[in-house]
C-alpha atoms as an extended CHARMM CRD file, in Angstrom:
* protein
*
       227  EXT
         1         1  UNK       CA             -0.1450000000       -0.0040000000       -0.3140000000  PROA      1               0.0000000000
         2         2  UNK       CA              1.2130000000        3.5760000000       -1.0210000000  PROA      2               0.0000000000
         3         3  UNK       CA              1.3190000000        5.7660000000        1.7750000000  PROA      3               0.0000000000
         4         4  UNK       CA              2.0810000000        9.7100000000        1.8730000000  PROA      4               0.0000000000
         5         5  UNK       CA              5.0970000000       10.8490000000        3.9780000000  PROA      5               0.0000000000
         6         6  UNK       CA              4.4270000000       11.8080000000        7.6880000000  PROA      6               0.0000000000
         7         7  UNK       CA              6.8960000000       14.0750000000        9.1150000000  PROA      7               0.0000000000
         8         8  UNK       CA              5.3790000000       13.9030000000       12.5220000000  PROA      8               0.0000000000
         9         9  UNK       CA              5.7520000000        9.5790000000       12.0970000000  PROA      9               0.0000000000
        10        10  UNK       CA              9.5120000000        9.0600000000       12.9190000000  PROA      10              0.0000000000
        11        11  UNK       CA              9.5460000000       11.6620000000       16.3890000000  PROA      11              0.0000000000
        12        12  UNK       CA              6.1520000000       10.1200000000       17.6310000000  PROA      12              0.0000000000
        13        13  UNK       CA              7.9200000000        6.3940000000       17.1200000000  PROA      13              0.0000000000
        14        14  UNK       CA             11.4640000000        7.3990000000       18.8870000000  PROA      14              0.0000000000
        15        15  UNK       CA              9.4560000000        8.4640000000       21.8890000000  PROA      15              0.0000000000
        16        16  UNK       CA              7.0590000000        5.6430000000       22.0340000000  PROA      16              0.0000000000
        17        17  UNK       CA              8.1400000000        2.5390000000       24.7570000000  PROA      17              0.0000000000
        18        18  UNK       CA              6.4990000000       -0.0740000000       22.5750000000  PROA      18              0.0000000000
        19        19  UNK       CA              8.5730000000        0.4730000000       19.4540000000  PROA      19              0.0000000000
        20        20  UNK       CA             11.9710000000        0.0020000000       18.1640000000  PROA      20              0.0000000000
        21        21  UNK       CA             13.7890000000        0.1980000000       15.1520000000  PROA      21              0.0000000000
        22        22  UNK       CA             16.3150000000       -2.2960000000       16.4870000000  PROA      22              0.0000000000
        23        23  UNK       CA             14.4940000000       -5.5460000000       16.9350000000  PROA      23              0.0000000000
        24        24  UNK       CA             17.9340000000       -7.4600000000       16.2500000000  PROA      24              0.0000000000
        25        25  UNK       CA             19.1160000000       -6.3360000000       20.2160000000  PROA      25              0.0000000000
        26        26  UNK       CA             15.5770000000       -8.2430000000       21.5620000000  PROA      26              0.0000000000
        27        27  UNK       CA             16.6920000000      -11.6360000000       19.7130000000  PROA      27              0.0000000000
        28        28  UNK       CA             16.6210000000      -14.1600000000       22.9320000000  PROA      28              0.0000000000
        29        29  UNK       CA             15.2720000000      -11.9190000000       24.9410000000  PROA      29              0.0000000000
        30        30  UNK       CA             11.2380000000      -10.8140000000       23.5520000000  PROA      30              0.0000000000
        31        31  UNK       CA              9.6680000000      -12.0690000000       26.9200000000  PROA      31              0.0000000000
        32        32  UNK       CA             12.2190000000       -9.6550000000       29.1320000000  PROA      32              0.0000000000
        33        33  UNK       CA             10.6210000000       -6.5940000000       27.2280000000  PROA      33              0.0000000000
        34        34  UNK       CA              7.3240000000       -7.6720000000       27.4400000000  PROA      34              0.0000000000
        35        35  UNK       CA              8.0060000000       -8.1620000000       31.1410000000  PROA      35              0.0000000000
        36        36  UNK       CA              6.3000000000      -11.7180000000       30.9890000000  PROA      36              0.0000000000
        37        37  UNK       CA              6.5370000000      -15.2120000000       29.9710000000  PROA      37              0.0000000000
        38        38  UNK       CA              3.1810000000      -14.8750000000       28.0290000000  PROA      38              0.0000000000
        39        39  UNK       CA              2.8690000000      -16.7250000000       24.1510000000  PROA      39              0.0000000000
        40        40  UNK       CA              3.8890000000      -13.9730000000       21.4490000000  PROA      40              0.0000000000
        41        41  UNK       CA              2.3630000000      -13.6240000000       18.1480000000  PROA      41              0.0000000000
        42        42  UNK       CA              3.4710000000      -11.9950000000       14.9300000000  PROA      42              0.0000000000
        43        43  UNK       CA              2.4000000000       -9.8550000000       12.2200000000  PROA      43              0.0000000000
        44        44  UNK       CA              3.8430000000       -9.8310000000        9.2120000000  PROA      44              0.0000000000
        45        45  UNK       CA              3.0970000000       -6.6510000000        7.4680000000  PROA      45              0.0000000000
        46        46  UNK       CA              1.2160000000       -4.6400000000       10.0630000000  PROA      46              0.0000000000
        47        47  UNK       CA              0.2300000000       -1.8310000000        8.3840000000  PROA      47              0.0000000000
        48        48  UNK       CA             -1.9950000000        0.9980000000        9.7880000000  PROA      48              0.0000000000
        49        49  UNK       CA             -2.0750000000       -1.5050000000       12.8220000000  PROA      49              0.0000000000
        50        50  UNK       CA             -6.0260000000       -1.6320000000       12.3200000000  PROA      50              0.0000000000
        51        51  UNK       CA             -5.2790000000       -5.1420000000       13.0910000000  PROA      51              0.0000000000
        52        52  UNK       CA             -3.0850000000       -6.1600000000       15.4490000000  PROA      52              0.0000000000
        53        53  UNK       CA             -4.4840000000       -2.9960000000       17.7550000000  PROA      53              0.0000000000
        54        54  UNK       CA             -8.2010000000       -4.8260000000       18.5770000000  PROA      54              0.0000000000
        55        55  UNK       CA             -6.2680000000       -8.0940000000       18.2690000000  PROA      55              0.0000000000
        56        56  UNK       CA             -3.6850000000       -7.3280000000       21.2690000000  PROA      56              0.0000000000
        57        57  UNK       CA             -6.3030000000       -5.5830000000       23.1310000000  PROA      57              0.0000000000
        58        58  UNK       CA             -8.9480000000       -8.5070000000       23.2770000000  PROA      58              0.0000000000
        59        59  UNK       CA             -6.2410000000      -10.6160000000       23.8280000000  PROA      59              0.0000000000
        60        60  UNK       CA             -4.4240000000      -10.0110000000       27.0540000000  PROA      60              0.0000000000
        61        61  UNK       CA             -2.6620000000      -13.3500000000       27.6800000000  PROA      61              0.0000000000
        62        62  UNK       CA             -0.8120000000      -13.2090000000       24.6170000000  PROA      62              0.0000000000
        63        63  UNK       CA              2.0660000000      -10.8720000000       23.2700000000  PROA      63              0.0000000000
        64        64  UNK       CA              2.0160000000       -8.8150000000       19.9720000000  PROA      64              0.0000000000
        65        65  UNK       CA              4.1870000000       -7.8830000000       17.8000000000  PROA      65              0.0000000000
        66        66  UNK       CA              3.5040000000       -5.8720000000       14.8530000000  PROA      66              0.0000000000
        67        67  UNK       CA              6.4400000000       -5.8200000000       11.7610000000  PROA      67              0.0000000000
        68        68  UNK       CA              6.3960000000       -3.2750000000        9.0830000000  PROA      68              0.0000000000
        69        69  UNK       CA              9.1850000000       -1.1600000000        7.3490000000  PROA      69              0.0000000000
        70        70  UNK       CA              7.7860000000        2.0150000000        6.6720000000  PROA      70              0.0000000000
        71        71  UNK       CA              7.4080000000        4.7570000000        9.1170000000  PROA      71              0.0000000000
        72        72  UNK       CA              4.5720000000        6.8720000000        8.1090000000  PROA      72              0.0000000000
        73        73  UNK       CA              2.6190000000        2.9930000000        8.2940000000  PROA      73              0.0000000000
        74        74  UNK       CA              3.6710000000        2.2160000000       11.3080000000  PROA      74              0.0000000000
        75        75  UNK       CA              3.2540000000        5.8860000000       12.9440000000  PROA      75              0.0000000000
        76        76  UNK       CA             -0.5210000000        5.1640000000       12.2570000000  PROA      76              0.0000000000
        77        77  UNK       CA             -0.2180000000        1.7450000000       13.8460000000  PROA      77              0.0000000000
        78        78  UNK       CA              1.3690000000        3.3020000000       16.7110000000  PROA      78              0.0000000000
        79        79  UNK       CA             -1.5870000000        5.5550000000       16.8210000000  PROA      79              0.0000000000
        80        80  UNK       CA             -4.0300000000        3.3640000000       16.9020000000  PROA      80              0.0000000000
        81        81  UNK       CA             -2.9300000000        1.5160000000       19.8430000000  PROA      81              0.0000000000
        82        82  UNK       CA             -2.4850000000        4.1720000000       21.6620000000  PROA      82              0.0000000000
        83        83  UNK       CA             -6.4500000000        4.6090000000       20.9630000000  PROA      83              0.0000000000
        84        84  UNK       CA             -7.2630000000        1.2700000000       21.4770000000  PROA      84              0.0000000000
        85        85  UNK       CA             -5.8870000000        0.8850000000       24.5520000000  PROA      85              0.0000000000
        86        86  UNK       CA             -7.0200000000        4.0780000000       25.9480000000  PROA      86              0.0000000000
        87        87  UNK       CA            -10.6020000000        3.0490000000       24.8670000000  PROA      87              0.0000000000
        88        88  UNK       CA            -10.1010000000        0.3130000000       27.4850000000  PROA      88              0.0000000000
        89        89  UNK       CA             -8.7640000000        2.0160000000       29.9260000000  PROA      89              0.0000000000
        90        90  UNK       CA             -4.8890000000        0.0030000000       29.3570000000  PROA      90              0.0000000000
        91        91  UNK       CA             -1.8300000000        0.7110000000       28.4930000000  PROA      91              0.0000000000
        92        92  UNK       CA              0.0520000000       -1.4700000000       25.6160000000  PROA      92              0.0000000000
        93        93  UNK       CA              1.7870000000       -3.8290000000       27.9370000000  PROA      93              0.0000000000
        94        94  UNK       CA              1.1760000000       -6.7400000000       25.7690000000  PROA      94              0.0000000000
        95        95  UNK       CA              1.8590000000       -5.1580000000       22.1890000000  PROA      95              0.0000000000
        96        96  UNK       CA              5.2720000000       -4.1920000000       20.3260000000  PROA      96              0.0000000000
        97        97  UNK       CA              5.7540000000       -2.4710000000       16.5410000000  PROA      97              0.0000000000
        98        98  UNK       CA              9.1970000000       -2.7120000000       15.1820000000  PROA      98              0.0000000000
        99        99  UNK       CA             10.8480000000       -1.7080000000       11.8930000000  PROA      99              0.0000000000
       100       100  UNK       CA             12.4330000000       -4.1830000000        9.9260000000  PROA      100             0.0000000000
       101       101  UNK       CA             12.3000000000       -5.3680000000        6.1590000000  PROA      101             0.0000000000
       102       102  UNK       CA             10.1400000000       -9.2140000000        6.6000000000  PROA      102             0.0000000000
       103       103  UNK       CA             13.0960000000      -10.8940000000        4.2340000000  PROA      103             0.0000000000
       104       104  UNK       CA             15.4480000000       -9.9520000000        7.3590000000  PROA      104             0.0000000000
       105       105  UNK       CA             13.0060000000      -11.0530000000       10.0300000000  PROA      105             0.0000000000
       106       106  UNK       CA             15.7410000000      -14.0170000000       11.2520000000  PROA      106             0.0000000000
       107       107  UNK       CA             17.5810000000      -11.1470000000       13.1130000000  PROA      107             0.0000000000
       108       108  UNK       CA             15.1120000000      -10.7310000000       15.2290000000  PROA      108             0.0000000000
       109       109  UNK       CA             15.3360000000      -14.5170000000       16.5830000000  PROA      109             0.0000000000
       110       110  UNK       CA             17.9810000000      -16.0550000000       17.8770000000  PROA      110             0.0000000000
       111       111  UNK       CA             18.9250000000      -19.7500000000       15.5550000000  PROA      111             0.0000000000
       112       112  UNK       CA             16.5780000000      -22.1040000000       17.0000000000  PROA      112             0.0000000000
       113       113  UNK       CA             14.8060000000      -19.5700000000       19.2210000000  PROA      113             0.0000000000
       114       114  UNK       CA             11.3090000000      -21.1820000000       19.0330000000  PROA      114             0.0000000000
       115       115  UNK       CA              9.2090000000      -18.3560000000       20.8260000000  PROA      115             0.0000000000
       116       116  UNK       CA              6.5410000000      -17.4890000000       18.6190000000  PROA      116             0.0000000000
       117       117  UNK       CA              3.1300000000      -19.9180000000       18.5400000000  PROA      117             0.0000000000
       118       118  UNK       CA              1.2940000000      -17.4550000000       15.8880000000  PROA      118             0.0000000000
       119       119  UNK       CA              2.0340000000      -15.7320000000       12.9770000000  PROA      119             0.0000000000
       120       120  UNK       CA             -0.6820000000      -13.6040000000       11.2060000000  PROA      120             0.0000000000
       121       121  UNK       CA             -0.1530000000      -12.7240000000        7.5040000000  PROA      121             0.0000000000
       122       122  UNK       CA             -2.9670000000      -10.3380000000        5.8450000000  PROA      122             0.0000000000
       123       123  UNK       CA             -3.4510000000       -9.5850000000        2.6420000000  PROA      123             0.0000000000
       124       124  UNK       CA              0.4280000000       -9.0920000000        1.3800000000  PROA      124             0.0000000000
       125       125  UNK       CA              1.4630000000       -8.2260000000       -1.6840000000  PROA      125             0.0000000000
       126       126  UNK       CA              0.8890000000      -10.7520000000       -4.0400000000  PROA      126             0.0000000000
       127       127  UNK       CA              3.8700000000      -10.7230000000       -6.6470000000  PROA      127             0.0000000000
       128       128  UNK       CA              1.7220000000      -12.0170000000       -9.4350000000  PROA      128             0.0000000000
       129       129  UNK       CA              4.7740000000      -11.8370000000      -12.1240000000  PROA      129             0.0000000000
       130       130  UNK       CA              7.2320000000      -15.0300000000      -12.0670000000  PROA      130             0.0000000000
       131       131  UNK       CA              9.9740000000      -13.4930000000      -11.4730000000  PROA      131             0.0000000000
       132       132  UNK       CA              8.3900000000      -12.4640000000       -8.3200000000  PROA      132             0.0000000000
       133       133  UNK       CA              6.8560000000      -14.8420000000       -6.3760000000  PROA      133             0.0000000000
       134       134  UNK       CA              9.9080000000      -15.5400000000       -4.3460000000  PROA      134             0.0000000000
       135       135  UNK       CA              9.4200000000      -11.8120000000       -2.8570000000  PROA      135             0.0000000000
       136       136  UNK       CA              5.7760000000      -13.2740000000       -1.5420000000  PROA      136             0.0000000000
       137       137  UNK       CA              5.4370000000      -13.8590000000        2.4000000000  PROA      137             0.0000000000
       138       138  UNK       CA              3.5750000000      -17.1050000000        1.8860000000  PROA      138             0.0000000000
       139       139  UNK       CA              6.4930000000      -18.4120000000       -0.3550000000  PROA      139             0.0000000000
       140       140  UNK       CA              8.3200000000      -21.9490000000        0.3940000000  PROA      140             0.0000000000
       141       141  UNK       CA             11.4790000000      -19.6010000000        0.8330000000  PROA      141             0.0000000000
       142       142  UNK       CA              9.6940000000      -17.3520000000        3.6820000000  PROA      142             0.0000000000
       143       143  UNK       CA              7.6480000000      -20.3960000000        5.7430000000  PROA      143             0.0000000000
       144       144  UNK       CA             11.2030000000      -21.9470000000        5.8440000000  PROA      144             0.0000000000
       145       145  UNK       CA             12.4510000000      -18.7390000000        7.8270000000  PROA      145             0.0000000000
       146       146  UNK       CA              9.3410000000      -18.8750000000        9.6970000000  PROA      146             0.0000000000
       147       147  UNK       CA              9.8370000000      -22.1430000000       10.3550000000  PROA      147             0.0000000000
       148       148  UNK       CA             13.4900000000      -21.2980000000       12.3910000000  PROA      148             0.0000000000
       149       149  UNK       CA             11.5020000000      -19.2980000000       15.1310000000  PROA      149             0.0000000000
       150       150  UNK       CA              7.6080000000      -21.2470000000       15.0200000000  PROA      150             0.0000000000
       151       151  UNK       CA              7.2390000000      -23.7940000000       17.8720000000  PROA      151             0.0000000000
       152       152  UNK       CA              6.6950000000      -27.0070000000       16.6070000000  PROA      152             0.0000000000
       153       153  UNK       CA              2.2650000000      -27.0820000000       16.5510000000  PROA      153             0.0000000000
       154       154  UNK       CA              2.4770000000      -22.9930000000       15.4760000000  PROA      154             0.0000000000
       155       155  UNK       CA              0.1750000000      -22.0070000000       13.7680000000  PROA      155             0.0000000000
       156       156  UNK       CA             -0.0800000000      -19.1480000000       10.5180000000  PROA      156             0.0000000000
       157       157  UNK       CA             -2.8830000000      -17.3430000000        9.8950000000  PROA      157             0.0000000000
       158       158  UNK       CA             -3.1840000000      -16.4480000000        6.5680000000  PROA      158             0.0000000000
       159       159  UNK       CA             -6.2090000000      -14.2490000000        4.7070000000  PROA      159             0.0000000000
       160       160  UNK       CA             -5.9070000000      -12.6760000000        0.7930000000  PROA      160             0.0000000000
       161       161  UNK       CA             -8.1080000000      -11.5980000000       -1.4540000000  PROA      161             0.0000000000
       162       162  UNK       CA             -6.2460000000      -13.1660000000       -4.5240000000  PROA      162             0.0000000000
       163       163  UNK       CA             -7.2620000000      -16.9170000000       -5.8830000000  PROA      163             0.0000000000
       164       164  UNK       CA             -4.0970000000      -17.0190000000       -7.6800000000  PROA      164             0.0000000000
       165       165  UNK       CA             -1.6480000000      -15.9550000000       -4.1260000000  PROA      165             0.0000000000
       166       166  UNK       CA             -4.2240000000      -18.4700000000       -2.1400000000  PROA      166             0.0000000000
       167       167  UNK       CA             -3.6700000000      -21.4070000000       -4.3680000000  PROA      167             0.0000000000
       168       168  UNK       CA              0.0700000000      -21.0180000000       -4.7960000000  PROA      168             0.0000000000
       169       169  UNK       CA              0.3990000000      -20.5600000000       -0.8510000000  PROA      169             0.0000000000
       170       170  UNK       CA             -1.6330000000      -23.5790000000       -0.2410000000  PROA      170             0.0000000000
       171       171  UNK       CA              1.4570000000      -25.5720000000       -2.6500000000  PROA      171             0.0000000000
       172       172  UNK       CA              4.2720000000      -23.8030000000       -0.6630000000  PROA      172             0.0000000000
       173       173  UNK       CA              2.5520000000      -24.4570000000        3.1820000000  PROA      173             0.0000000000
       174       174  UNK       CA              3.1040000000      -28.3190000000        1.7860000000  PROA      174             0.0000000000
       175       175  UNK       CA              6.4030000000      -28.2850000000        0.7220000000  PROA      175             0.0000000000
       176       176  UNK       CA              7.6150000000      -26.2100000000        3.9560000000  PROA      176             0.0000000000
       177       177  UNK       CA              5.6120000000      -29.3320000000        5.9800000000  PROA      177             0.0000000000
       178       178  UNK       CA              3.0910000000      -26.8010000000        7.1260000000  PROA      178             0.0000000000
       179       179  UNK       CA             -0.3820000000      -28.5890000000        8.0100000000  PROA      179             0.0000000000
       180       180  UNK       CA             -3.6940000000      -27.8420000000        7.3800000000  PROA      180             0.0000000000
       181       181  UNK       CA             -5.7410000000      -26.8090000000        9.9410000000  PROA      181             0.0000000000
       182       182  UNK       CA             -8.8330000000      -24.9710000000        8.5600000000  PROA      182             0.0000000000
       183       183  UNK       CA             -9.8950000000      -23.6290000000        4.8910000000  PROA      183             0.0000000000
       184       184  UNK       CA            -12.1230000000      -21.8060000000        3.5480000000  PROA      184             0.0000000000
       185       185  UNK       CA            -12.6650000000      -19.2040000000        0.6370000000  PROA      185             0.0000000000
       186       186  UNK       CA            -15.0700000000      -17.1500000000        1.7040000000  PROA      186             0.0000000000
       187       187  UNK       CA            -14.5840000000      -16.2040000000        5.1970000000  PROA      187             0.0000000000
       188       188  UNK       CA            -17.6190000000      -14.2100000000        6.2360000000  PROA      188             0.0000000000
       189       189  UNK       CA            -19.7770000000      -16.8070000000        4.6990000000  PROA      189             0.0000000000
       190       190  UNK       CA            -18.3220000000      -19.6180000000        6.7930000000  PROA      190             0.0000000000
       191       191  UNK       CA            -19.2970000000      -18.7540000000       10.3180000000  PROA      191             0.0000000000
       192       192  UNK       CA            -15.5550000000      -18.5900000000       11.4120000000  PROA      192             0.0000000000
       193       193  UNK       CA            -15.5760000000      -16.0810000000       14.4880000000  PROA      193             0.0000000000
       194       194  UNK       CA            -12.0240000000      -15.9800000000       15.3780000000  PROA      194             0.0000000000
       195       195  UNK       CA            -11.1640000000      -13.7210000000       13.1500000000  PROA      195             0.0000000000
       196       196  UNK       CA            -10.5150000000       -9.7480000000       13.9180000000  PROA      196             0.0000000000
       197       197  UNK       CA            -11.5640000000       -8.1470000000       10.1530000000  PROA      197             0.0000000000
       198       198  UNK       CA             -8.7830000000       -5.8010000000        8.3110000000  PROA      198             0.0000000000
       199       199  UNK       CA             -8.8790000000       -2.6870000000        6.5840000000  PROA      199             0.0000000000
       200       200  UNK       CA             -8.3970000000       -4.2490000000        3.2760000000  PROA      200             0.0000000000
       201       201  UNK       CA            -11.0310000000       -7.2800000000        4.6350000000  PROA      201             0.0000000000
       202       202  UNK       CA            -13.6690000000       -4.9480000000        4.8160000000  PROA      202             0.0000000000
       203       203  UNK       CA            -12.6920000000       -3.2290000000        1.8870000000  PROA      203             0.0000000000
       204       204  UNK       CA            -12.7880000000       -5.8740000000       -0.3170000000  PROA      204             0.0000000000
       205       205  UNK       CA            -15.8120000000       -7.6120000000        0.9740000000  PROA      205             0.0000000000
       206       206  UNK       CA            -18.1820000000       -4.2820000000        0.6530000000  PROA      206             0.0000000000
       207       207  UNK       CA            -16.4800000000       -5.0000000000       -3.9430000000  PROA      207             0.0000000000
       208       208  UNK       CA            -17.8710000000       -8.2860000000       -3.1350000000  PROA      208             0.0000000000
       209       209  UNK       CA            -14.6940000000       -9.9230000000       -3.3220000000  PROA      209             0.0000000000
       210       210  UNK       CA            -14.5140000000      -12.8650000000       -1.0250000000  PROA      210             0.0000000000
       211       211  UNK       CA            -11.8190000000      -13.3960000000        1.9930000000  PROA      211             0.0000000000
       212       212  UNK       CA             -9.9670000000      -16.6260000000        1.0450000000  PROA      212             0.0000000000
       213       213  UNK       CA             -8.3620000000      -18.0590000000        4.8570000000  PROA      213             0.0000000000
       214       214  UNK       CA             -6.4520000000      -20.7340000000        5.9840000000  PROA      214             0.0000000000
       215       215  UNK       CA             -4.5340000000      -21.4650000000        9.6150000000  PROA      215             0.0000000000
       216       216  UNK       CA             -1.8360000000      -24.2740000000        8.7460000000  PROA      216             0.0000000000
       217       217  UNK       CA              0.2170000000      -25.5430000000       11.5260000000  PROA      217             0.0000000000
       218       218  UNK       CA              4.1380000000      -26.3730000000       11.7980000000  PROA      218             0.0000000000
       219       219  UNK       CA              4.8590000000      -30.1240000000       11.7220000000  PROA      219             0.0000000000
       220       220  UNK       CA              8.1550000000      -32.0030000000       10.9370000000  PROA      220             0.0000000000
       221       221  UNK       CA              9.5770000000      -32.1330000000        7.4890000000  PROA      221             0.0000000000
       222       222  UNK       CA              8.8620000000      -35.5570000000        5.7420000000  PROA      222             0.0000000000
       223       223  UNK       CA             12.4440000000      -36.8120000000        7.1430000000  PROA      223             0.0000000000
       224       224  UNK       CA             13.5830000000      -34.2910000000       10.1190000000  PROA      224             0.0000000000
       225       225  UNK       CA             14.8270000000      -36.1050000000       12.9310000000  PROA      225             0.0000000000
       226       226  UNK       CA             12.6480000000      -35.7590000000       16.0410000000  PROA      226             0.0000000000
       227       227  UNK       CA             14.0850000000      -35.3380000000       19.2900000000  PROA      227             0.0000000000
C-alpha cells in the first residue's frame, strides 16, 4: 500500500515505549521486554495497525509484535494502538511495533529460538509476475525462515483476496511442512468467528470479493529427525 510521508511519524515512534527500530537487540529476550512469559504472536506487514491494535487489546493473555518497514505506516499503527488501549482503559502492555524488512525477519530471533506460537499474514502483496514469486510472504523460502522461530505446532493464519496467491500458498505451505487446520474461500460466509477483520478485508468485502483464509500448523518436515 502506498502512503504519503508523515513528518510526525519518526519523532513519535522514537518517543514510543512500545516501538523499536532495532529489533535484533531483542533476539533471545523478547519476553524480557514484555516483562512476562506469555506466548508471542507476530503480524507480518502490520500496516496502519488496525488489526494488531484490536487483536492485542482483546487478547491480554498473549503478546503481539507488529512488523512493518514504513515509518508512516508504523506511525499510524502506533496511534491506533494508543487509541484502542485508551478506550479499554489500559496501557499498551502486550504489544510491540518494530521496523524491519520482513525478508530479514531472522534478525529478530536467535537460531532455534522457537518462541512464536502464531504468525498473521493479512492481504500481503501477491507479486503476480513469476520472477517476483520469491518475494511473497508465503513463498516456501519465507516459510522455511518462519519455521526457525515458530514453535512446533505453531500456526500461520493467512488471509488474501487473491485466488492466485491463495492457491500458490497452499502449495508453498505443503512444501514447507505445514498441515492444514482450517480453510475457507469465503471467510465471511463460513461462520468462523475467531478472526478480526482488517481494513483491506472490509474494503474487499464491500466490493463483493470474498476473503480466502487458511490456518496452517507447523509440523515436522518429512524425514526430519525428532527428539
